[in-house]
Amino acid sequence: MRKNFLKVGVPTFRICSSSHILKIDLQRARLTHPYKIEYRYLSINSAFRRRILDTLVCRDE
C-alpha cells in the first residue's frame, strides 16, 4: 500500500493517494491561510483533509 504524497505544481496542486487523485485549480480556489485551501470544491472526508493539511505544513519546514 502506497503512502499519501503531495506534488506541488504550477498552477495546480496534485494530491494523490491510493484511493484519491484530485486536482485543485489554485486560481479558482480561495486561499484563506498559507496552508489552508477551501475544501468546498472537493468531496473528501475530514481525515483525508487533515492529512493534506499536515502534508502542506510539513513541506514548509
JSON list of N, CA and C in Angstrom, two decimals:
[
{"chain": "A", "resi": 1, "resn": "MET", "atom": "N", "xyz": [0.84, -1.19, 0.00]},
{"chain": "A", "resi": 1, "resn": "MET", "atom": "CA", "xyz": [0.00, 0.00, 0.00]},
{"chain": "A", "resi": 1, "resn": "MET", "atom": "C", "xyz": [0.88, 1.25, 0.00]},
{"chain": "A", "resi": 2, "resn": "ARG", "atom": "N", "xyz": [0.56, 2.16, -0.89]},
{"chain": "A", "resi": 2, "resn": "ARG", "atom": "CA", "xyz": [1.40, 3.36, -1.02]},
{"chain": "A", "resi": 2, "resn": "ARG", "atom": "C", "xyz": [0.94, 4.45, -0.08]},
{"chain": "A", "resi": 3, "resn": "LYS", "atom": "N", "xyz": [1.91, 5.21, 0.41]},
{"chain": "A", "resi": 3, "resn": "LYS", "atom": "CA", "xyz": [1.58, 6.33, 1.30]},
{"chain": "A", "resi": 3, "resn": "LYS", "atom": "C", "xyz": [1.03, 7.50, 0.49]},
{"chain": "A", "resi": 4, "resn": "ASN", "atom": "N", "xyz": [0.29, 8.35, 1.18]},
{"chain": "A", "resi": 4, "resn": "ASN", "atom": "CA", "xyz": [-0.18, 9.59, 0.55]},
{"chain": "A", "resi": 4, "resn": "ASN", "atom": "C", "xyz": [1.02, 10.49, 0.29]},
{"chain": "A", "resi": 5, "resn": "PHE", "atom": "N", "xyz": [0.97, 11.20, -0.83]},
{"chain": "A", "resi": 5, "resn": "PHE", "atom": "CA", "xyz": [2.05, 12.15, -1.09]},
{"chain": "A", "resi": 5, "resn": "PHE", "atom": "C", "xyz": [1.47, 13.35, -1.80]},
{"chain": "A", "resi": 6, "resn": "LEU", "atom": "N", "xyz": [2.21, 14.44, -1.77]},
{"chain": "A", "resi": 6, "resn": "LEU", "atom": "CA", "xyz": [1.74, 15.68, -2.37]},
{"chain": "A", "resi": 6, "resn": "LEU", "atom": "C", "xyz": [2.76, 16.18, -3.36]},
{"chain": "A", "resi": 7, "resn": "LYS", "atom": "N", "xyz": [2.31, 16.47, -4.57]},
{"chain": "A", "resi": 7, "resn": "LYS", "atom": "CA", "xyz": [3.18, 17.09, -5.55]},
{"chain": "A", "resi": 7, "resn": "LYS", "atom": "C", "xyz": [2.68, 18.51, -5.77]},
{"chain": "A", "resi": 8, "resn": "VAL", "atom": "N", "xyz": [3.57, 19.47, -5.68]},
{"chain": "A", "resi": 8, "resn": "VAL", "atom": "CA", "xyz": [3.18, 20.85, -5.90]},
{"chain": "A", "resi": 8, "resn": "VAL", "atom": "C", "xyz": [3.59, 21.25, -7.30]},
{"chain": "A", "resi": 9, "resn": "GLY", "atom": "N", "xyz": [2.63, 21.72, -8.08]},
{"chain": "A", "resi": 9, "resn": "GLY", "atom": "CA", "xyz": [2.90, 22.17, -9.43]},
{"chain": "A", "resi": 9, "resn": "GLY", "atom": "C", "xyz": [2.27, 23.53, -9.64]},
{"chain": "A", "resi": 10, "resn": "VAL", "atom": "N", "xyz": [2.58, 24.15, -10.76]},
{"chain": "A", "resi": 10, "resn": "VAL", "atom": "CA", "xyz": [2.00, 25.45, -11.09]},
{"chain": "A", "resi": 10, "resn": "VAL", "atom": "C", "xyz": [1.14, 25.28, -12.32]},
{"chain": "A", "resi": 11, "resn": "PRO", "atom": "N", "xyz": [-0.13, 25.74, -12.32]},
{"chain": "A", "resi": 11, "resn": "PRO", "atom": "CA", "xyz": [-0.79, 26.46, -11.24]},
{"chain": "A", "resi": 11, "resn": "PRO", "atom": "C", "xyz": [-1.68, 25.56, -10.39]},
{"chain": "A", "resi": 12, "resn": "THR", "atom": "N", "xyz": [-1.38, 24.27, -10.30]},
{"chain": "A", "resi": 12, "resn": "THR", "atom": "CA", "xyz": [-2.26, 23.36, -9.55]},
{"chain": "A", "resi": 12, "resn": "THR", "atom": "C", "xyz": [-1.47, 22.58, -8.52]},
{"chain": "A", "resi": 13, "resn": "PHE", "atom": "N", "xyz": [-2.17, 22.20, -7.45]},
{"chain": "A", "resi": 13, "resn": "PHE", "atom": "CA", "xyz": [-1.67, 21.15, -6.57]},
{"chain": "A", "resi": 13, "resn": "PHE", "atom": "C", "xyz": [-2.21, 19.84, -7.10]},
{"chain": "A", "resi": 14, "resn": "ARG", "atom": "N", "xyz": [-1.40, 18.82, -7.11]},
{"chain": "A", "resi": 14, "resn": "ARG", "atom": "CA", "xyz": [-1.91, 17.48, -7.40]},
{"chain": "A", "resi": 14, "resn": "ARG", "atom": "C", "xyz": [-1.78, 16.67, -6.12]},
{"chain": "A", "resi": 15, "resn": "ILE", "atom": "N", "xyz": [-2.91, 16.23, -5.60]},
{"chain": "A", "resi": 15, "resn": "ILE", "atom": "CA", "xyz": [-2.92, 15.49, -4.35]},
{"chain": "A", "resi": 15, "resn": "ILE", "atom": "C", "xyz": [-3.27, 14.05, -4.68]},
{"chain": "A", "resi": 16, "resn": "CYS", "atom": "N", "xyz": [-2.38, 13.13, -4.35]},
{"chain": "A", "resi": 16, "resn": "CYS", "atom": "CA", "xyz": [-2.55, 11.74, -4.74]},
{"chain": "A", "resi": 16, "resn": "CYS", "atom": "C", "xyz": [-2.52, 10.84, -3.51]},
{"chain": "A", "resi": 17, "resn": "SER", "atom": "N", "xyz": [-3.34, 9.81, -3.54]},
{"chain": "A", "resi": 17, "resn": "SER", "atom": "CA", "xyz": [-3.28, 8.77, -2.53]},
{"chain": "A", "resi": 17, "resn": "SER", "atom": "C", "xyz": [-3.68, 7.47, -3.22]},
{"chain": "A", "resi": 18, "resn": "SER", "atom": "N", "xyz": [-3.75, 6.40, -2.43]},
{"chain": "A", "resi": 18, "resn": "SER", "atom": "CA", "xyz": [-4.10, 5.11, -3.01]},
{"chain": "A", "resi": 18, "resn": "SER", "atom": "C", "xyz": [-5.54, 5.11, -3.51]},
{"chain": "A", "resi": 19, "resn": "SER", "atom": "N", "xyz": [-6.38, 6.00, -2.97]},
{"chain": "A", "resi": 19, "resn": "SER", "atom": "CA", "xyz": [-7.79, 5.98, -3.33]},
{"chain": "A", "resi": 19, "resn": "SER", "atom": "C", "xyz": [-8.30, 7.28, -3.94]},
{"chain": "A", "resi": 20, "resn": "HIS", "atom": "N", "xyz": [-7.48, 8.34, -3.93]},
{"chain": "A", "resi": 20, "resn": "HIS", "atom": "CA", "xyz": [-7.94, 9.63, -4.45]},
{"chain": "A", "resi": 20, "resn": "HIS", "atom": "C", "xyz": [-6.87, 10.26, -5.34]},
{"chain": "A", "resi": 21, "resn": "ILE", "atom": "N", "xyz": [-7.29, 10.80, -6.46]},
{"chain": "A", "resi": 21, "resn": "ILE", "atom": "CA", "xyz": [-6.41, 11.68, -7.22]},
{"chain": "A", "resi": 21, "resn": "ILE", "atom": "C", "xyz": [-7.23, 12.94, -7.50]},
{"chain": "A", "resi": 22, "resn": "LEU", "atom": "N", "xyz": [-6.78, 14.06, -6.94]},
{"chain": "A", "resi": 22, "resn": "LEU", "atom": "CA", "xyz": [-7.54, 15.30, -7.04]},
{"chain": "A", "resi": 22, "resn": "LEU", "atom": "C", "xyz": [-6.67, 16.38, -7.64]},
{"chain": "A", "resi": 23, "resn": "LYS", "atom": "N", "xyz": [-7.28, 17.25, -8.43]},
{"chain": "A", "resi": 23, "resn": "LYS", "atom": "CA", "xyz": [-6.58, 18.42, -8.92]},
{"chain": "A", "resi": 23, "resn": "LYS", "atom": "C", "xyz": [-7.29, 19.66, -8.41]},
{"chain": "A", "resi": 24, "resn": "ILE", "atom": "N", "xyz": [-6.54, 20.58, -7.84]},
{"chain": "A", "resi": 24, "resn": "ILE", "atom": "CA", "xyz": [-7.12, 21.82, -7.35]},
{"chain": "A", "resi": 24, "resn": "ILE", "atom": "C", "xyz": [-6.60, 22.96, -8.21]},
{"chain": "A", "resi": 25, "resn": "ASP", "atom": "N", "xyz": [-7.52, 23.73, -8.78]},
{"chain": "A", "resi": 25, "resn": "ASP", "atom": "CA", "xyz": [-7.12, 24.90, -9.55]},
{"chain": "A", "resi": 25, "resn": "ASP", "atom": "C", "xyz": [-6.95, 26.06, -8.59]},
{"chain": "A", "resi": 26, "resn": "LEU", "atom": "N", "xyz": [-5.71, 26.45, -8.35]},
{"chain": "A", "resi": 26, "resn": "LEU", "atom": "CA", "xyz": [-5.42, 27.47, -7.35]},
{"chain": "A", "resi": 26, "resn": "LEU", "atom": "C", "xyz": [-5.94, 28.84, -7.76]},
{"chain": "A", "resi": 27, "resn": "GLN", "atom": "N", "xyz": [-6.17, 29.04, -9.05]},
{"chain": "A", "resi": 27, "resn": "GLN", "atom": "CA", "xyz": [-6.69, 30.33, -9.48]},
{"chain": "A", "resi": 27, "resn": "GLN", "atom": "C", "xyz": [-8.18, 30.46, -9.19]},
{"chain": "A", "resi": 28, "resn": "ARG", "atom": "N", "xyz": [-8.87, 29.34, -9.01]},
{"chain": "A", "resi": 28, "resn": "ARG", "atom": "CA", "xyz": [-10.30, 29.39, -8.68]},
{"chain": "A", "resi": 28, "resn": "ARG", "atom": "C", "xyz": [-10.54, 29.16, -7.20]},
{"chain": "A", "resi": 29, "resn": "ALA", "atom": "N", "xyz": [-9.63, 28.46, -6.53]},
{"chain": "A", "resi": 29, "resn": "ALA", "atom": "CA", "xyz": [-9.80, 28.22, -5.10]},
{"chain": "A", "resi": 29, "resn": "ALA", "atom": "C", "xyz": [-9.42, 29.47, -4.32]},
{"chain": "A", "resi": 30, "resn": "ARG", "atom": "N", "xyz": [-10.04, 29.65, -3.15]},
{"chain": "A", "resi": 30, "resn": "ARG", "atom": "CA", "xyz": [-9.71, 30.79, -2.31]},
{"chain": "A", "resi": 30, "resn": "ARG", "atom": "C", "xyz": [-8.76, 30.32, -1.22]},
{"chain": "A", "resi": 31, "resn": "LEU", "atom": "N", "xyz": [-7.63, 31.01, -1.08]},
{"chain": "A", "resi": 31, "resn": "LEU", "atom": "CA", "xyz": [-6.67, 30.67, -0.05]},
{"chain": "A", "resi": 31, "resn": "LEU", "atom": "C", "xyz": [-6.96, 31.54, 1.17]},
{"chain": "A", "resi": 32, "resn": "THR", "atom": "N", "xyz": [-7.41, 30.89, 2.24]},
{"chain": "A", "resi": 32, "resn": "THR", "atom": "CA", "xyz": [-7.77, 31.63, 3.45]},
{"chain": "A", "resi": 32, "resn": "THR", "atom": "C", "xyz": [-6.63, 31.62, 4.46]},
{"chain": "A", "resi": 33, "resn": "HIS", "atom": "N", "xyz": [-5.59, 30.84, 4.19]},
{"chain": "A", "resi": 33, "resn": "HIS", "atom": "CA", "xyz": [-4.46, 30.69, 5.09]},
{"chain": "A", "resi": 33, "resn": "HIS", "atom": "C", "xyz": [-3.33, 30.15, 4.22]},
{"chain": "A", "resi": 34, "resn": "PRO", "atom": "N", "xyz": [-2.06, 30.44, 4.53]},
{"chain": "A", "resi": 34, "resn": "PRO", "atom": "CA", "xyz": [-0.96, 29.94, 3.70]},
{"chain": "A", "resi": 34, "resn": "PRO", "atom": "C", "xyz": [-1.02, 28.43, 3.42]},
{"chain": "A", "resi": 35, "resn": "TYR", "atom": "N", "xyz": [-1.56, 27.65, 4.36]},
{"chain": "A", "resi": 35, "resn": "TYR", "atom": "CA", "xyz": [-1.59, 26.20, 4.15]},
{"chain": "A", "resi": 35, "resn": "TYR", "atom": "C", "xyz": [-3.01, 25.66, 4.02]},
{"chain": "A", "resi": 36, "resn": "LYS", "atom": "N", "xyz": [-4.01, 26.55, 4.13]},
{"chain": "A", "resi": 36, "resn": "LYS", "atom": "CA", "xyz": [-5.38, 26.06, 4.14]},
{"chain": "A", "resi": 36, "resn": "LYS", "atom": "C", "xyz": [-6.08, 26.41, 2.83]},
{"chain": "A", "resi": 37, "resn": "ILE", "atom": "N", "xyz": [-6.65, 25.41, 2.20]},
{"chain": "A", "resi": 37, "resn": "ILE", "atom": "CA", "xyz": [-7.42, 25.60, 0.97]},
{"chain": "A", "resi": 37, "resn": "ILE", "atom": "C", "xyz": [-8.88, 25.37, 1.31]},
{"chain": "A", "resi": 38, "resn": "GLU", "atom": "N", "xyz": [-9.78, 26.16, 0.74]},
{"chain": "A", "resi": 38, "resn": "GLU", "atom": "CA", "xyz": [-11.20, 25.92, 0.99]},
{"chain": "A", "resi": 38, "resn": "GLU", "atom": "C", "xyz": [-11.62, 24.65, 0.28]},
{"chain": "A", "resi": 39, "resn": "TYR", "atom": "N", "xyz": [-12.14, 23.72, 1.06]},
{"chain": "A", "resi": 39, "resn": "TYR", "atom": "CA", "xyz": [-12.41, 22.39, 0.53]},
{"chain": "A", "resi": 39, "resn": "TYR", "atom": "C", "xyz": [-13.84, 22.22, 0.04]},
{"chain": "A", "resi": 40, "resn": "ARG", "atom": "N", "xyz": [-14.59, 23.32, -0.12]},
{"chain": "A", "resi": 40, "resn": "ARG", "atom": "CA", "xyz": [-15.93, 23.17, -0.66]},
{"chain": "A", "resi": 40, "resn": "ARG", "atom": "C", "xyz": [-15.89, 22.71, -2.11]},
{"chain": "A", "resi": 41, "resn": "TYR", "atom": "N", "xyz": [-14.72, 22.85, -2.76]},
{"chain": "A", "resi": 41, "resn": "TYR", "atom": "CA", "xyz": [-14.57, 22.38, -4.13]},
{"chain": "A", "resi": 41, "resn": "TYR", "atom": "C", "xyz": [-14.31, 20.87, -4.19]},
{"chain": "A", "resi": 42, "resn": "LEU", "atom": "N", "xyz": [-13.99, 20.28, -3.03]},
{"chain": "A", "resi": 42, "resn": "LEU", "atom": "CA", "xyz": [-13.61, 18.87, -3.01]},
{"chain": "A", "resi": 42, "resn": "LEU", "atom": "C", "xyz": [-14.64, 18.06, -2.24]},
{"chain": "A", "resi": 43, "resn": "SER", "atom": "N", "xyz": [-14.84, 16.83, -2.64]},
{"chain": "A", "resi": 43, "resn": "SER", "atom": "CA", "xyz": [-15.71, 15.93, -1.90]},
{"chain": "A", "resi": 43, "resn": "SER", "atom": "C", "xyz": [-14.84, 14.84, -1.28]},
{"chain": "A", "resi": 44, "resn": "ILE", "atom": "N", "xyz": [-14.23, 15.19, -0.15]},
{"chain": "A", "resi": 44, "resn": "ILE", "atom": "CA", "xyz": [-13.37, 14.24, 0.54]},
{"chain": "A", "resi": 44, "resn": "ILE", "atom": "C", "xyz": [-13.68, 14.29, 2.02]},
{"chain": "A", "resi": 45, "resn": "ASN", "atom": "N", "xyz": [-13.31, 13.25, 2.74]},
{"chain": "A", "resi": 45, "resn": "ASN", "atom": "CA", "xyz": [-13.64, 13.21, 4.16]},
{"chain": "A", "resi": 45, "resn": "ASN", "atom": "C", "xyz": [-12.64, 14.02, 4.97]},
{"chain": "A", "resi": 46, "resn": "SER", "atom": "N", "xyz": [-13.01, 14.30, 6.22]},
{"chain": "A", "resi": 46, "resn": "SER", "atom": "CA", "xyz": [-12.21, 15.19, 7.05]},
{"chain": "A", "resi": 46, "resn": "SER", "atom": "C", "xyz": [-10.85, 14.59, 7.39]},
{"chain": "A", "resi": 47, "resn": "ALA", "atom": "N", "xyz": [-10.76, 13.27, 7.50]},
{"chain": "A", "resi": 47, "resn": "ALA", "atom": "CA", "xyz": [-9.48, 12.64, 7.82]},
{"chain": "A", "resi": 47, "resn": "ALA", "atom": "C", "xyz": [-8.48, 12.86, 6.68]},
{"chain": "A", "resi": 48, "resn": "PHE", "atom": "N", "xyz": [-8.94, 12.70, 5.44]},
{"chain": "A", "resi": 48, "resn": "PHE", "atom": "CA", "xyz": [-8.07, 12.92, 4.29]},
{"chain": "A", "resi": 48, "resn": "PHE", "atom": "C", "xyz": [-7.68, 14.39, 4.20]},
{"chain": "A", "resi": 49, "resn": "ARG", "atom": "N", "xyz": [-8.63, 15.28, 4.52]},
{"chain": "A", "resi": 49, "resn": "ARG", "atom": "CA", "xyz": [-8.35, 16.71, 4.51]},
{"chain": "A", "resi": 49, "resn": "ARG", "atom": "C", "xyz": [-7.26, 17.05, 5.52]},
{"chain": "A", "resi": 50, "resn": "ARG", "atom": "N", "xyz": [-7.33, 16.45, 6.71]},
{"chain": "A", "resi": 50, "resn": "ARG", "atom": "CA", "xyz": [-6.31, 16.70, 7.74]},
{"chain": "A", "resi": 50, "resn": "ARG", "atom": "C", "xyz": [-4.95, 16.19, 7.27]},
{"chain": "A", "resi": 51, "resn": "ARG", "atom": "N", "xyz": [-4.92, 15.05, 6.59]},
{"chain": "A", "resi": 51, "resn": "ARG", "atom": "CA", "xyz": [-3.65, 14.53, 6.08]},
{"chain": "A", "resi": 51, "resn": "ARG", "atom": "C", "xyz": [-3.06, 15.48, 5.04]},
{"chain": "A", "resi": 52, "resn": "ILE", "atom": "N", "xyz": [-3.92, 16.06, 4.20]},
{"chain": "A", "resi": 52, "resn": "ILE", "atom": "CA", "xyz": [-3.44, 17.01, 3.20]},
{"chain": "A", "resi": 52, "resn": "ILE", "atom": "C", "xyz": [-2.85, 18.23, 3.89]},
{"chain": "A", "resi": 53, "resn": "LEU", "atom": "N", "xyz": [-3.57, 18.78, 4.88]},
{"chain": "A", "resi": 53, "resn": "LEU", "atom": "CA", "xyz": [-3.09, 19.96, 5.59]},
{"chain": "A", "resi": 53, "resn": "LEU", "atom": "C", "xyz": [-1.79, 19.66, 6.32]},
{"chain": "A", "resi": 54, "resn": "ASP", "atom": "N", "xyz": [-1.70, 18.47, 6.95]},
{"chain": "A", "resi": 54, "resn": "ASP", "atom": "CA", "xyz": [-0.47, 18.08, 7.63]},
{"chain": "A", "resi": 54, "resn": "ASP", "atom": "C", "xyz": [0.70, 18.01, 6.64]},
{"chain": "A", "resi": 55, "resn": "THR", "atom": "N", "xyz": [0.44, 17.49, 5.45]},
{"chain": "A", "resi": 55, "resn": "THR", "atom": "CA", "xyz": [1.49, 17.38, 4.45]},
{"chain": "A", "resi": 55, "resn": "THR", "atom": "C", "xyz": [1.95, 18.76, 3.98]},
{"chain": "A", "resi": 56, "resn": "LEU", "atom": "N", "xyz": [0.98, 19.66, 3.77]},
{"chain": "A", "resi": 56, "resn": "LEU", "atom": "CA", "xyz": [1.33, 21.02, 3.35]},
{"chain": "A", "resi": 56, "resn": "LEU", "atom": "C", "xyz": [2.18, 21.72, 4.40]},
{"chain": "A", "resi": 57, "resn": "VAL", "atom": "N", "xyz": [1.80, 21.57, 5.67]},
{"chain": "A", "resi": 57, "resn": "VAL", "atom": "CA", "xyz": [2.54, 22.21, 6.75]},
{"chain": "A", "resi": 57, "resn": "VAL", "atom": "C", "xyz": [3.93, 21.60, 6.87]},
{"chain": "A", "resi": 58, "resn": "CYS", "atom": "N", "xyz": [4.03, 20.29, 6.75]},
{"chain": "A", "resi": 58, "resn": "CYS", "atom": "CA", "xyz": [5.33, 19.62, 6.88]},
{"chain": "A", "resi": 58, "resn": "CYS", "atom": "C", "xyz": [6.28, 20.02, 5.76]},
{"chain": "A", "resi": 59, "resn": "ARG", "atom": "N", "xyz": [5.77, 20.21, 4.56]},
{"chain": "A", "resi": 59, "resn": "ARG", "atom": "CA", "xyz": [6.63, 20.54, 3.43]},
{"chain": "A", "resi": 59, "resn": "ARG", "atom": "C", "xyz": [7.30, 21.90, 3.59]},
{"chain": "A", "resi": 60, "resn": "ASP", "atom": "N", "xyz": [6.68, 22.79, 4.37]},
{"chain": "A", "resi": 60, "resn": "ASP", "atom": "CA", "xyz": [7.22, 24.14, 4.52]},
{"chain": "A", "resi": 60, "resn": "ASP", "atom": "C", "xyz": [8.34, 24.20, 5.55]},
{"chain": "A", "resi": 61, "resn": "GLU", "atom": "N", "xyz": [8.49, 23.17, 6.36]},
{"chain": "A", "resi": 61, "resn": "GLU", "atom": "CA", "xyz": [9.50, 23.19, 7.43]},
{"chain": "A", "resi": 61, "resn": "GLU", "atom": "C", "xyz": [10.91, 22.99, 6.89]}
]
